[in-house]
Amino acid sequence: MGRSLGGSSKSSQLLEFGIEDEVRVCESCYDRLTATGSVHPPALLSTSKPKGKSQAELDEEDALQLAISLSQSEAEDKERQKKFLTQQYAMSNIQCPPTPLGSAPIADQDDNEQKTVGGELAKYLDRNYWEGQVQNDLGTTTIAADPLDNYVRDDEIDAFISSANEHINNIKFRMLSNQQRGRNIANDTAVQSVFFTLQHMYPELHRYIKLLDDKQAYYESLQDKLSQLKDAREALNALRDEHIENKKRQAFERERQRQIQLAAKLDDMRQKKQAYLEYQRQIHLQRLAEQEAEMQARLDQQRRYTQQREQQNQIPYVQSLPSVGYYHYQHPTPPSQLTSNSFSMGPLSDALHQPVAPPLSQIPQPYSVHPSMQSNEQTLISFD
């Protein structure tokens, strides 16, 4: 009966087994219950009546047959559960092959240690290699499945919990019913069947617990990675701020050095300008001194020339005086004596009528002072 309940929707009371609730039965048993009031076939009833067995023996046989059927159904369920678990375990191994975590990085480290510096530099500068790596990473990220698929889902856990709660509630209900009727719970086959079902659900419960622990460990590892990323991001932000501050400080220092260099260059240019102006002033003063000396030399030359002309003009006049025989040179006398002394003018009056040499102001000067020289002398005087 237990093996043929898969597609039946009939339910009835089994009073001969002490089951007063509506339970699901197979169609043949339901037909026999409605016809004869018993689940046993008529042949079994006809053979059992002549023997004259007591009701206790019949109940014991019925309980034995029910236990055998329950044990067979439980064995089949257990076998089916084992097959399901083995298939699920095999699928999980195929999806996530158990590879040691530290094997690949150690191999990569060994390979990196064996490479030379030139090879690493060539690999670093190889653009095609890095583009291929980026494409491979993109391909792996698109092909890789969700890691949460390997763990149990919430709907499975909810279904398992609801089924377990339903079985537990049935046991509680049967226990209360037996307690009210004063029956022994050990003889209740419904309780025993539900107990066996719960016992078979115990490995599944352990599997769910293990999967939940793995899922918790996975989320904890993700949380640790997130905390590490957060710390790394904070450190990176601190380094970035420090780098920006250093760049600002370096730019400020460069600007300050540039200002200092500009100030030093301007000071040097001012000093050169002052030296150049002083040099130009000295040259101008030297040139003015040379012009003044030249003018003084010309003036001296002109003065000597004028004196020579005067001397030349006075010599013929003096030489003409001895030709007068009756003129005798006398010492000069004061004007008062000239009026009182009388002397004969004679031929001296004729000599006095001769042309007299012009004054110095009317003598033509061959080296006259040029107007530009006079202006230079005036500028020299004003400059000093």
mmCIF file of C-alpha atoms in Angstrom:
data_model
loop_
_atom_site.group_PDB
_atom_site.id
_atom_site.type_symbol
_atom_site.label_atom_id
_atom_site.label_comp_id
_atom_site.label_asym_id
_atom_site.label_seq_id
_atom_site.Cartn_x
_atom_site.Cartn_y
_atom_site.Cartn_z
ATOM 1 C CA MET A 1 0.000 0.000 0.000
ATOM 2 C CA GLY A 2 2.786 2.416 0.858
ATOM 3 C CA ARG A 3 4.489 1.943 -2.504
ATOM 4 C CA SER A 4 1.341 2.619 -4.517
ATOM 5 C CA LEU A 5 0.443 5.988 -2.954
ATOM 6 C CA GLY A 6 2.382 8.029 -5.475
ATOM 7 C CA GLY A 7 -0.459 9.049 -7.791
ATOM 8 C CA SER A 8 -3.497 8.523 -5.486
ATOM 9 C CA SER A 9 -5.627 11.346 -4.180
ATOM 10 C CA LYS A 10 -8.035 9.217 -2.107
ATOM 11 C CA SER A 11 -8.184 9.564 1.654
ATOM 12 C CA SER A 12 -10.032 7.585 4.318
ATOM 13 C CA GLN A 13 -9.929 6.537 7.966
ATOM 14 C CA LEU A 14 -8.085 3.353 8.957
ATOM 15 C CA LEU A 15 -9.929 2.351 12.094
ATOM 16 C CA GLU A 16 -8.523 -1.155 12.133
ATOM 17 C CA PHE A 17 -5.052 0.370 12.487
ATOM 18 C CA GLY A 18 -6.113 2.985 15.049
ATOM 19 C CA ILE A 19 -5.979 5.883 12.579
ATOM 20 C CA GLU A 20 -9.031 8.066 12.930
ATOM 21 C CA ASP A 21 -7.805 10.926 10.770
ATOM 22 C CA GLU A 22 -8.238 11.120 7.066
ATOM 23 C CA VAL A 23 -5.078 9.696 5.506
ATOM 24 C CA ARG A 24 -4.167 9.137 1.906
ATOM 25 C CA VAL A 25 -4.661 5.565 0.641
ATOM 26 C CA CYS A 26 -4.275 3.845 -2.712
ATOM 27 C CA GLU A 27 -7.238 3.375 -4.992
ATOM 28 C CA SER A 28 -7.508 -0.402 -4.464
ATOM 29 C CA CYS A 29 -7.416 0.008 -0.687
ATOM 30 C CA TYR A 30 -9.994 2.764 -0.925
ATOM 31 C CA ASP A 31 -12.259 0.480 -2.962
ATOM 32 C CA ARG A 32 -11.877 -2.346 -0.411
ATOM 33 C CA LEU A 33 -12.527 0.064 2.457
ATOM 34 C CA THR A 34 -15.691 1.312 0.865
ATOM 35 C CA ALA A 35 -16.797 -2.234 -0.039
ATOM 36 C CA THR A 36 -15.748 -4.351 2.947
ATOM 37 C CA GLY A 37 -14.544 -1.802 5.498
ATOM 38 C CA SER A 38 -11.072 -3.343 5.549
ATOM 39 C CA VAL A 39 -7.937 -2.829 3.545
ATOM 40 C CA HIS A 40 -7.156 -6.554 3.457
ATOM 41 C CA PRO A 41 -8.185 -8.485 0.383
ATOM 42 C CA PRO A 42 -11.200 -10.843 0.703
ATOM 43 C CA ALA A 43 -9.067 -13.945 0.114
ATOM 44 C CA LEU A 44 -6.959 -13.115 3.141
ATOM 45 C CA LEU A 45 -10.077 -12.620 5.218
ATOM 46 C CA SER A 46 -11.590 -15.885 4.003
ATOM 47 C CA THR A 47 -8.452 -17.833 4.761
ATOM 48 C CA SER A 48 -8.047 -16.253 8.147
ATOM 49 C CA LYS A 49 -11.586 -16.976 9.337
ATOM 50 C CA PRO A 50 -11.426 -20.796 9.252
ATOM 51 C CA LYS A 51 -8.257 -20.802 11.214
ATOM 52 C CA GLY A 52 -9.996 -19.104 14.052
ATOM 53 C CA LYS A 53 -7.256 -16.641 14.925
ATOM 54 C CA SER A 54 -7.894 -14.158 17.620
ATOM 55 C CA GLN A 55 -8.218 -10.424 17.076
ATOM 56 C CA ALA A 56 -4.868 -9.819 18.723
ATOM 57 C CA GLU A 57 -3.088 -12.082 16.304
ATOM 58 C CA LEU A 58 -4.787 -10.414 13.386
ATOM 59 C CA ASP A 59 -3.782 -6.980 14.651
ATOM 60 C CA GLU A 60 -0.230 -8.162 15.107
ATOM 61 C CA GLU A 61 -0.092 -9.504 11.566
ATOM 62 C CA ASP A 62 -1.532 -6.295 10.181
ATOM 63 C CA ALA A 63 1.008 -4.253 12.122
ATOM 64 C CA LEU A 64 3.787 -6.504 10.849
ATOM 65 C CA GLN A 65 2.683 -6.105 7.254
ATOM 66 C CA LEU A 66 2.379 -2.347 7.704
ATOM 67 C CA ALA A 67 5.849 -2.200 9.224
ATOM 68 C CA ILE A 68 7.259 -4.228 6.344
ATOM 69 C CA SER A 69 5.632 -1.950 3.792
ATOM 70 C CA LEU A 70 6.839 1.134 5.654
ATOM 71 C CA SER A 71 10.369 -0.234 5.876
ATOM 72 C CA GLN A 72 10.389 -0.982 2.174
ATOM 73 C CA SER A 73 9.120 2.479 1.311
ATOM 74 C CA GLU A 74 11.675 4.022 3.664
ATOM 75 C CA ALA A 75 14.451 1.964 2.078
ATOM 76 C CA GLU A 76 13.380 3.145 -1.339
ATOM 77 C CA ASP A 77 13.256 6.753 -0.155
ATOM 78 C CA LYS A 78 16.674 6.382 1.401
ATOM 79 C CA GLU A 79 18.118 4.938 -1.780
ATOM 80 C CA ARG A 80 16.572 7.703 -3.812
ATOM 81 C CA GLN A 81 17.966 10.307 -1.413
ATOM 82 C CA LYS A 82 21.444 8.797 -1.672
ATOM 83 C CA LYS A 83 21.323 8.916 -5.445
ATOM 84 C CA PHE A 84 20.177 12.520 -5.341
ATOM 85 C CA LEU A 85 22.968 13.491 -2.937
ATOM 86 C CA THR A 86 25.639 11.722 -4.991
ATOM 87 C CA GLN A 87 24.452 13.410 -8.179
ATOM 88 C CA GLN A 88 24.388 16.809 -6.513
ATOM 89 C CA TYR A 89 27.851 16.280 -5.047
ATOM 90 C CA ALA A 90 29.193 15.222 -8.438
ATOM 91 C CA MET A 91 27.683 18.303 -10.089
ATOM 92 C CA SER A 92 29.167 20.556 -7.421
ATOM 93 C CA ASN A 93 32.610 18.992 -7.982
ATOM 94 C CA ILE A 94 32.305 19.526 -11.722
ATOM 95 C CA GLN A 95 31.279 23.168 -11.331
ATOM 96 C CA CYS A 96 33.891 23.984 -8.686
ATOM 97 C CA PRO A 97 36.904 21.643 -8.910
ATOM 98 C CA PRO A 98 38.821 21.528 -5.615
ATOM 99 C CA THR A 99 42.054 23.325 -6.349
ATOM 100 C CA PRO A 100 44.426 24.473 -3.614
ATOM 101 C CA LEU A 101 44.332 28.189 -3.121
ATOM 102 C CA GLY A 102 48.052 28.739 -2.808
ATOM 103 C CA SER A 103 49.179 26.530 -5.719
ATOM 104 C CA ALA A 104 48.648 28.947 -8.597
ATOM 105 C CA PRO A 105 50.222 32.006 -6.942
ATOM 106 C CA ILE A 106 53.252 29.943 -5.869
ATOM 107 C CA ALA A 107 53.735 28.699 -9.430
ATOM 108 C CA ASP A 108 53.388 32.232 -10.719
ATOM 109 C CA GLN A 109 55.945 33.437 -8.194
ATOM 110 C CA ASP A 110 58.374 30.698 -9.232
ATOM 111 C CA ASP A 111 57.912 31.592 -12.886
ATOM 112 C CA ASN A 112 58.397 35.276 -12.127
ATOM 113 C CA GLU A 113 61.557 34.549 -10.161
ATOM 114 C CA GLN A 114 63.003 32.584 -13.084
ATOM 115 C CA LYS A 115 62.501 35.437 -15.536
ATOM 116 C CA THR A 116 65.255 37.965 -16.105
ATOM 117 C CA VAL A 117 64.952 41.688 -15.690
ATOM 118 C CA GLY A 118 65.125 42.226 -19.429
ATOM 119 C CA GLY A 119 62.325 39.750 -20.026
ATOM 120 C CA GLU A 120 60.136 41.428 -17.421
ATOM 121 C CA LEU A 121 60.813 44.807 -18.975
ATOM 122 C CA ALA A 122 59.995 43.487 -22.453
ATOM 123 C CA LYS A 123 56.826 41.913 -21.087
ATOM 124 C CA TYR A 124 55.923 45.153 -19.352
ATOM 125 C CA LEU A 125 56.432 47.119 -22.562
ATOM 126 C CA ASP A 126 54.580 44.610 -24.750
ATOM 127 C CA ARG A 127 51.267 46.265 -25.486
ATOM 128 C CA ASN A 128 49.765 43.276 -27.299
ATOM 129 C CA TYR A 129 50.344 41.088 -24.253
ATOM 130 C CA TRP A 130 48.482 43.443 -21.931
ATOM 131 C CA GLU A 131 45.619 43.885 -24.408
ATOM 132 C CA GLY A 132 45.305 40.099 -24.583
ATOM 133 C CA GLN A 133 45.301 39.928 -20.793
ATOM 134 C CA VAL A 134 42.497 42.483 -20.627
ATOM 135 C CA GLN A 135 40.457 40.545 -23.176
ATOM 136 C CA ASN A 136 41.038 37.295 -21.277
ATOM 137 C CA ASP A 137 39.937 38.922 -18.048
ATOM 138 C CA LEU A 138 36.801 40.221 -19.729
ATOM 139 C CA GLY A 139 36.101 36.764 -21.170
ATOM 140 C CA THR A 140 36.542 35.041 -17.825
ATOM 141 C CA THR A 141 34.331 37.541 -16.069
ATOM 142 C CA THR A 142 31.564 37.031 -18.606
ATOM 143 C CA ILE A 143 31.837 33.213 -18.641
ATOM 144 C CA ALA A 144 32.289 32.734 -14.885
ATOM 145 C CA ALA A 145 29.116 31.688 -13.112
ATOM 146 C CA ASP A 146 27.719 33.189 -9.994
ATOM 147 C CA PRO A 147 29.592 31.721 -6.989
ATOM 148 C CA LEU A 148 26.372 31.768 -4.991
ATOM 149 C CA ASP A 149 24.961 29.014 -7.220
ATOM 150 C CA ASN A 150 27.101 26.490 -5.328
ATOM 151 C CA TYR A 151 25.369 27.339 -2.074
ATOM 152 C CA VAL A 152 21.862 26.609 -0.895
ATOM 153 C CA ARG A 153 19.088 28.992 -1.800
ATOM 154 C CA ASP A 154 16.605 30.492 0.582
ATOM 155 C CA ASP A 155 13.569 28.948 -1.078
ATOM 156 C CA GLU A 156 15.037 25.449 -0.625
ATOM 157 C CA ILE A 157 15.652 26.116 3.047
ATOM 158 C CA ASP A 158 12.133 27.470 3.462
ATOM 159 C CA ALA A 159 10.638 24.394 1.795
ATOM 160 C CA PHE A 160 12.723 22.063 3.959
ATOM 161 C CA ILE A 161 11.789 23.920 7.146
ATOM 162 C CA SER A 162 8.088 23.922 6.279
ATOM 163 C CA SER A 163 8.192 20.169 5.567
ATOM 164 C CA ALA A 164 10.012 19.445 8.830
ATOM 165 C CA ASN A 165 7.570 21.613 10.784
ATOM 166 C CA GLU A 166 4.657 19.795 9.198
ATOM 167 C CA HIS A 167 6.036 16.399 10.226
ATOM 168 C CA ILE A 168 6.767 17.641 13.738
ATOM 169 C CA ASN A 169 3.243 19.027 14.052
ATOM 170 C CA ASN A 170 1.846 15.657 12.958
ATOM 171 C CA ILE A 171 3.873 13.881 15.649
ATOM 172 C CA LYS A 172 2.681 16.368 18.253
ATOM 173 C CA PHE A 173 -0.907 15.905 17.164
ATOM 174 C CA ARG A 174 -0.640 12.105 17.310
ATOM 175 C CA MET A 175 1.012 12.256 20.714
ATOM 176 C CA LEU A 176 -1.787 14.445 22.085
ATOM 177 C CA SER A 177 -4.402 12.161 20.533
ATOM 178 C CA ASN A 178 -2.828 9.030 22.037
ATOM 179 C CA GLN A 179 -2.486 10.753 25.383
ATOM 180 C CA GLN A 180 -6.160 11.677 25.425
ATOM 181 C CA ARG A 181 -7.196 8.138 24.468
ATOM 182 C CA GLY A 182 -4.731 6.463 26.778
ATOM 183 C CA ARG A 183 -2.926 4.602 24.040
ATOM 184 C CA ASN A 184 0.738 3.741 23.958
ATOM 185 C CA ILE A 185 2.692 5.883 21.524
ATOM 186 C CA ALA A 186 5.103 3.051 20.777
ATOM 187 C CA ASN A 187 2.329 1.122 19.047
ATOM 188 C CA ASP A 188 1.318 4.093 16.860
ATOM 189 C CA THR A 189 2.589 3.333 13.355
ATOM 190 C CA ALA A 190 1.842 6.842 12.090
ATOM 191 C CA VAL A 191 4.173 8.318 14.683
ATOM 192 C CA GLN A 192 6.819 5.773 13.819
ATOM 193 C CA SER A 193 6.557 6.517 10.083
ATOM 194 C CA VAL A 194 6.816 10.258 10.681
ATOM 195 C CA PHE A 195 9.733 9.660 13.031
ATOM 196 C CA PHE A 196 11.529 7.628 10.379
ATOM 197 C CA THR A 197 10.861 10.397 7.871
ATOM 198 C CA LEU A 198 12.360 12.975 10.214
ATOM 199 C CA GLN A 199 15.296 10.670 10.842
ATOM 200 C CA HIS A 200 15.915 10.473 7.106
ATOM 201 C CA MET A 201 15.729 14.261 6.914
ATOM 202 C CA TYR A 202 18.518 14.567 9.467
ATOM 203 C CA PRO A 203 21.406 14.179 6.918
ATOM 204 C CA GLU A 204 19.688 16.722 4.704
ATOM 205 C CA LEU A 205 19.551 19.059 7.675
ATOM 206 C CA HIS A 206 23.277 18.604 8.229
ATOM 207 C CA ARG A 207 23.898 19.298 4.555
ATOM 208 C CA TYR A 208 21.900 22.502 4.715
ATOM 209 C CA ILE A 209 23.756 23.528 7.868
ATOM 210 C CA LYS A 210 27.095 22.907 6.168
ATOM 211 C CA LEU A 211 26.028 24.845 3.083
ATOM 212 C CA LEU A 212 24.842 27.720 5.241
ATOM 213 C CA ASP A 213 28.146 27.693 7.124
ATOM 214 C CA ASP A 214 30.014 27.779 3.811
ATOM 215 C CA LYS A 215 27.814 30.608 2.633
ATOM 216 C CA GLN A 216 28.451 32.486 5.861
ATOM 217 C CA ALA A 217 32.195 31.939 5.461
ATOM 218 C CA TYR A 218 31.958 33.185 1.875
ATOM 219 C CA TYR A 219 30.150 36.340 2.947
ATOM 220 C CA GLU A 220 32.617 36.857 5.793
ATOM 221 C CA SER A 221 35.491 36.565 3.318
ATOM 222 C CA LEU A 222 33.729 39.096 1.107
ATOM 223 C CA GLN A 223 33.321 41.362 4.111
ATOM 224 C CA ASP A 224 37.027 41.008 4.919
ATOM 225 C CA LYS A 225 37.896 41.822 1.323
ATOM 226 C CA LEU A 226 35.609 44.828 1.429
ATOM 227 C CA SER A 227 37.252 46.032 4.629
ATOM 228 C CA GLN A 228 40.661 45.537 3.031
ATOM 229 C CA LEU A 229 39.514 47.444 -0.034
ATOM 230 C CA LYS A 230 38.181 50.190 2.206
ATOM 231 C CA ASP A 231 41.492 50.412 4.069
ATOM 232 C CA ALA A 232 43.396 50.360 0.783
ATOM 233 C CA ARG A 233 41.145 53.076 -0.612
ATOM 234 C CA GLU A 234 41.654 55.217 2.484
ATOM 235 C CA ALA A 235 45.412 54.692 2.280
ATOM 236 C CA LEU A 236 45.319 55.498 -1.425
ATOM 237 C CA ASN A 237 43.317 58.649 -0.775
ATOM 238 C CA ALA A 238 45.781 59.651 1.938
ATOM 239 C CA LEU A 239 48.700 59.039 -0.416
ATOM 240 C CA ARG A 240 46.917 60.952 -3.167
ATOM 241 C CA ASP A 241 46.301 63.902 -0.849
ATOM 242 C CA GLU A 242 49.912 63.776 0.296
ATOM 243 C CA HIS A 243 51.091 63.640 -3.314
ATOM 244 C CA ILE A 244 48.904 66.626 -4.224
ATOM 245 C CA GLU A 245 50.203 68.506 -1.184
ATOM 246 C CA ASN A 246 53.792 67.674 -2.147
ATOM 247 C CA LYS A 247 53.150 68.851 -5.691
ATOM 248 C CA LYS A 248 51.673 72.102 -4.395
ATOM 249 C CA ARG A 249 54.631 72.528 -2.048
ATOM 250 C CA GLN A 250 57.079 71.825 -4.858
ATOM 251 C CA ALA A 251 55.267 74.248 -7.164
ATOM 252 C CA PHE A 252 55.321 76.896 -4.427
ATOM 253 C CA GLU A 253 59.026 76.247 -3.841
ATOM 254 C CA ARG A 254 59.744 76.472 -7.569
ATOM 255 C CA GLU A 255 57.810 79.729 -7.776
ATOM 256 C CA ARG A 256 59.696 81.083 -4.779
ATOM 257 C CA GLN A 257 63.030 80.084 -6.309
ATOM 258 C CA ARG A 258 61.976 81.690 -9.582
ATOM 259 C CA GLN A 259 61.049 84.887 -7.767
ATOM 260 C CA ILE A 260 64.394 84.826 -5.957
ATOM 261 C CA GLN A 261 66.229 84.306 -9.244
ATOM 262 C CA LEU A 262 64.247 87.105 -10.871
ATOM 263 C CA ALA A 263 65.008 89.410 -7.944
ATOM 264 C CA ALA A 264 68.713 88.512 -8.119
ATOM 265 C CA LYS A 265 68.720 89.038 -11.879
ATOM 266 C CA LEU A 266 66.958 92.381 -11.502
ATOM 267 C CA ASP A 267 69.448 93.415 -8.835
ATOM 268 C CA ASP A 268 72.305 92.376 -11.095
ATOM 269 C CA MET A 269 70.785 94.304 -13.975
ATOM 270 C CA ARG A 270 70.343 97.363 -11.748
ATOM 271 C CA GLN A 271 73.976 97.147 -10.696
ATOM 272 C CA LYS A 272 75.045 96.767 -14.316
ATOM 273 C CA LYS A 273 72.859 99.728 -15.212
ATOM 274 C CA GLN A 274 74.400 101.843 -12.451
ATOM 275 C CA ALA A 275 77.888 100.783 -13.538
ATOM 276 C CA TYR A 276 77.044 101.558 -17.156
ATOM 277 C CA LEU A 277 75.620 104.959 -16.217
ATOM 278 C CA GLU A 278 78.718 105.678 -14.135
ATOM 279 C CA TYR A 279 80.879 104.590 -17.043
ATOM 280 C CA GLN A 280 78.940 106.854 -19.408
ATOM 281 C CA ARG A 281 79.275 109.715 -16.914
ATOM 282 C CA GLN A 282 83.015 109.179 -16.629
ATOM 283 C CA ILE A 283 83.323 109.068 -20.416
ATOM 284 C CA HIS A 284 81.269 112.264 -20.706
ATOM 285 C CA LEU A 285 83.337 113.971 -18.026
ATOM 286 C CA GLN A 286 86.520 112.836 -19.725
ATOM 287 C CA ARG A 287 85.228 114.090 -23.040
ATOM 288 C CA LEU A 288 84.277 117.426 -21.475
ATOM 289 C CA ALA A 289 87.705 117.652 -19.847
ATOM 290 C CA GLU A 290 89.343 116.961 -23.190
ATOM 291 C CA GLN A 291 87.163 119.578 -24.866
ATOM 292 C CA GLU A 292 87.953 122.039 -22.090
ATOM 293 C CA ALA A 293 91.674 121.343 -22.424
ATOM 294 C CA GLU A 294 91.406 121.739 -26.195
ATOM 295 C CA MET A 295 89.524 124.994 -25.770
ATOM 296 C CA GLN A 296 92.091 126.185 -23.244
ATOM 297 C CA ALA A 297 94.888 125.277 -25.649
ATOM 298 C CA ARG A 298 93.162 127.157 -28.447
ATOM 299 C CA LEU A 299 92.645 130.145 -26.184
ATOM 300 C CA ASP A 300 96.314 130.080 -25.173
ATOM 301 C CA GLN A 301 97.355 129.762 -28.800
ATOM 302 C CA GLN A 302 95.069 132.617 -29.751
ATOM 303 C CA ARG A 303 96.453 134.709 -26.901
ATOM 304 C CA ARG A 304 100.023 134.041 -28.000
ATOM 305 C CA TYR A 305 99.136 134.832 -31.564
ATOM 306 C CA THR A 306 97.520 138.081 -30.466
ATOM 307 C CA GLN A 307 100.570 139.002 -28.435
ATOM 308 C CA GLN A 308 102.802 138.235 -31.409
ATOM 309 C CA ARG A 309 100.682 140.461 -33.626
ATOM 310 C CA GLU A 310 100.805 143.221 -31.116
ATOM 311 C CA GLN A 311 104.533 142.884 -30.887
ATOM 312 C CA GLN A 312 104.823 142.876 -34.684
ATOM 313 C CA ASN A 313 102.636 145.957 -34.915
ATOM 314 C CA GLN A 314 104.656 147.817 -32.239
ATOM 315 C CA ILE A 315 108.104 147.071 -33.701
ATOM 316 C CA PRO A 316 107.746 149.190 -36.940
ATOM 317 C CA TYR A 317 106.356 152.080 -34.967
ATOM 318 C CA VAL A 318 109.291 152.098 -32.581
ATOM 319 C CA GLN A 319 111.820 151.746 -35.400
ATOM 320 C CA SER A 320 110.343 154.741 -37.207
ATOM 321 C CA LEU A 321 110.994 157.060 -34.261
ATOM 322 C CA PRO A 322 114.870 157.304 -34.517
ATOM 323 C CA SER A 323 114.552 158.745 -38.043
ATOM 324 C CA VAL A 324 113.520 162.022 -36.456
ATOM 325 C CA GLY A 325 116.873 163.636 -35.634
ATOM 326 C CA TYR A 326 115.706 166.259 -33.357
ATOM 327 C CA TYR A 327 113.635 163.957 -31.149
ATOM 328 C CA HIS A 328 115.270 162.842 -27.992
ATOM 329 C CA TYR A 329 113.821 160.241 -25.765
ATOM 330 C CA GLN A 330 112.982 161.521 -22.355
ATOM 331 C CA HIS A 331 111.793 159.862 -19.296
ATOM 332 C CA PRO A 332 108.105 160.065 -18.825
ATOM 333 C CA THR A 333 106.954 162.886 -16.746
ATOM 334 C CA PRO A 334 103.763 163.426 -14.923
ATOM 335 C CA PRO A 335 100.981 165.221 -16.717
ATOM 336 C CA SER A 336 101.360 168.218 -14.429
ATOM 337 C CA GLN A 337 104.914 168.657 -15.580
ATOM 338 C CA LEU A 338 103.937 168.102 -19.205
ATOM 339 C CA THR A 339 101.759 171.160 -19.053
ATOM 340 C CA SER A 340 104.414 173.305 -17.470
ATOM 341 C CA ASN A 341 107.324 172.143 -19.614
ATOM 342 C CA SER A 342 107.342 173.385 -23.058
ATOM 343 C CA PHE A 343 109.035 171.535 -25.891
ATOM 344 C CA SER A 344 108.905 171.832 -29.526
ATOM 345 C CA MET A 345 106.558 169.404 -31.226
ATOM 346 C CA GLY A 346 108.264 169.951 -34.562
ATOM 347 C CA PRO A 347 108.225 166.961 -36.758
ATOM 348 C CA LEU A 348 106.603 164.810 -33.956
ATOM 349 C CA SER A 349 103.318 166.398 -34.734
ATOM 350 C CA ASP A 350 103.698 165.138 -38.287
ATOM 351 C CA ALA A 351 104.509 161.689 -37.027
ATOM 352 C CA LEU A 352 101.450 161.731 -34.815
ATOM 353 C CA HIS A 353 99.326 162.271 -37.876
ATOM 354 C CA GLN A 354 100.393 158.855 -39.175
ATOM 355 C CA PRO A 355 97.813 156.058 -38.960
ATOM 356 C CA VAL A 356 97.685 154.392 -35.601
ATOM 357 C CA ALA A 357 97.378 150.573 -35.276
ATOM 358 C CA PRO A 358 93.847 149.426 -34.611
ATOM 359 C CA PRO A 359 92.972 148.137 -31.164
ATOM 360 C CA LEU A 360 93.051 144.466 -30.285
ATOM 361 C CA SER A 361 89.301 144.144 -30.496
ATOM 362 C CA GLN A 362 89.466 145.220 -34.184
ATOM 363 C CA ILE A 363 92.381 142.980 -35.157
ATOM 364 C CA PRO A 364 91.229 139.994 -37.169
ATOM 365 C CA GLN A 365 91.784 136.890 -35.187
ATOM 366 C CA PRO A 366 92.665 133.836 -37.269
ATOM 367 C CA TYR A 367 91.670 131.412 -34.472
ATOM 368 C CA SER A 368 88.445 132.888 -33.295
ATOM 369 C CA VAL A 369 86.393 130.991 -30.774
ATOM 370 C CA HIS A 370 83.756 128.901 -32.487
ATOM 371 C CA PRO A 371 80.160 129.285 -31.166
ATOM 372 C CA SER A 372 79.907 125.557 -30.582
ATOM 373 C CA MET A 373 82.910 125.705 -28.297
ATOM 374 C CA GLN A 374 81.296 128.478 -26.311
ATOM 375 C CA SER A 375 78.103 126.414 -25.983
ATOM 376 C CA ASN A 376 80.156 123.429 -24.820
ATOM 377 C CA GLU A 377 81.807 125.579 -22.221
ATOM 378 C CA GLN A 378 78.430 126.792 -21.037
ATOM 379 C CA THR A 379 77.107 123.213 -20.824
ATOM 380 C CA LEU A 380 80.215 122.190 -18.926
ATOM 381 C CA ILE A 381 79.672 124.963 -16.451
ATOM 382 C CA SER A 382 75.981 124.061 -16.076
ATOM 383 C CA PHE A 383 76.806 120.332 -15.690
ATOM 384 C CA ASP A 384 79.346 121.057 -12.986
#
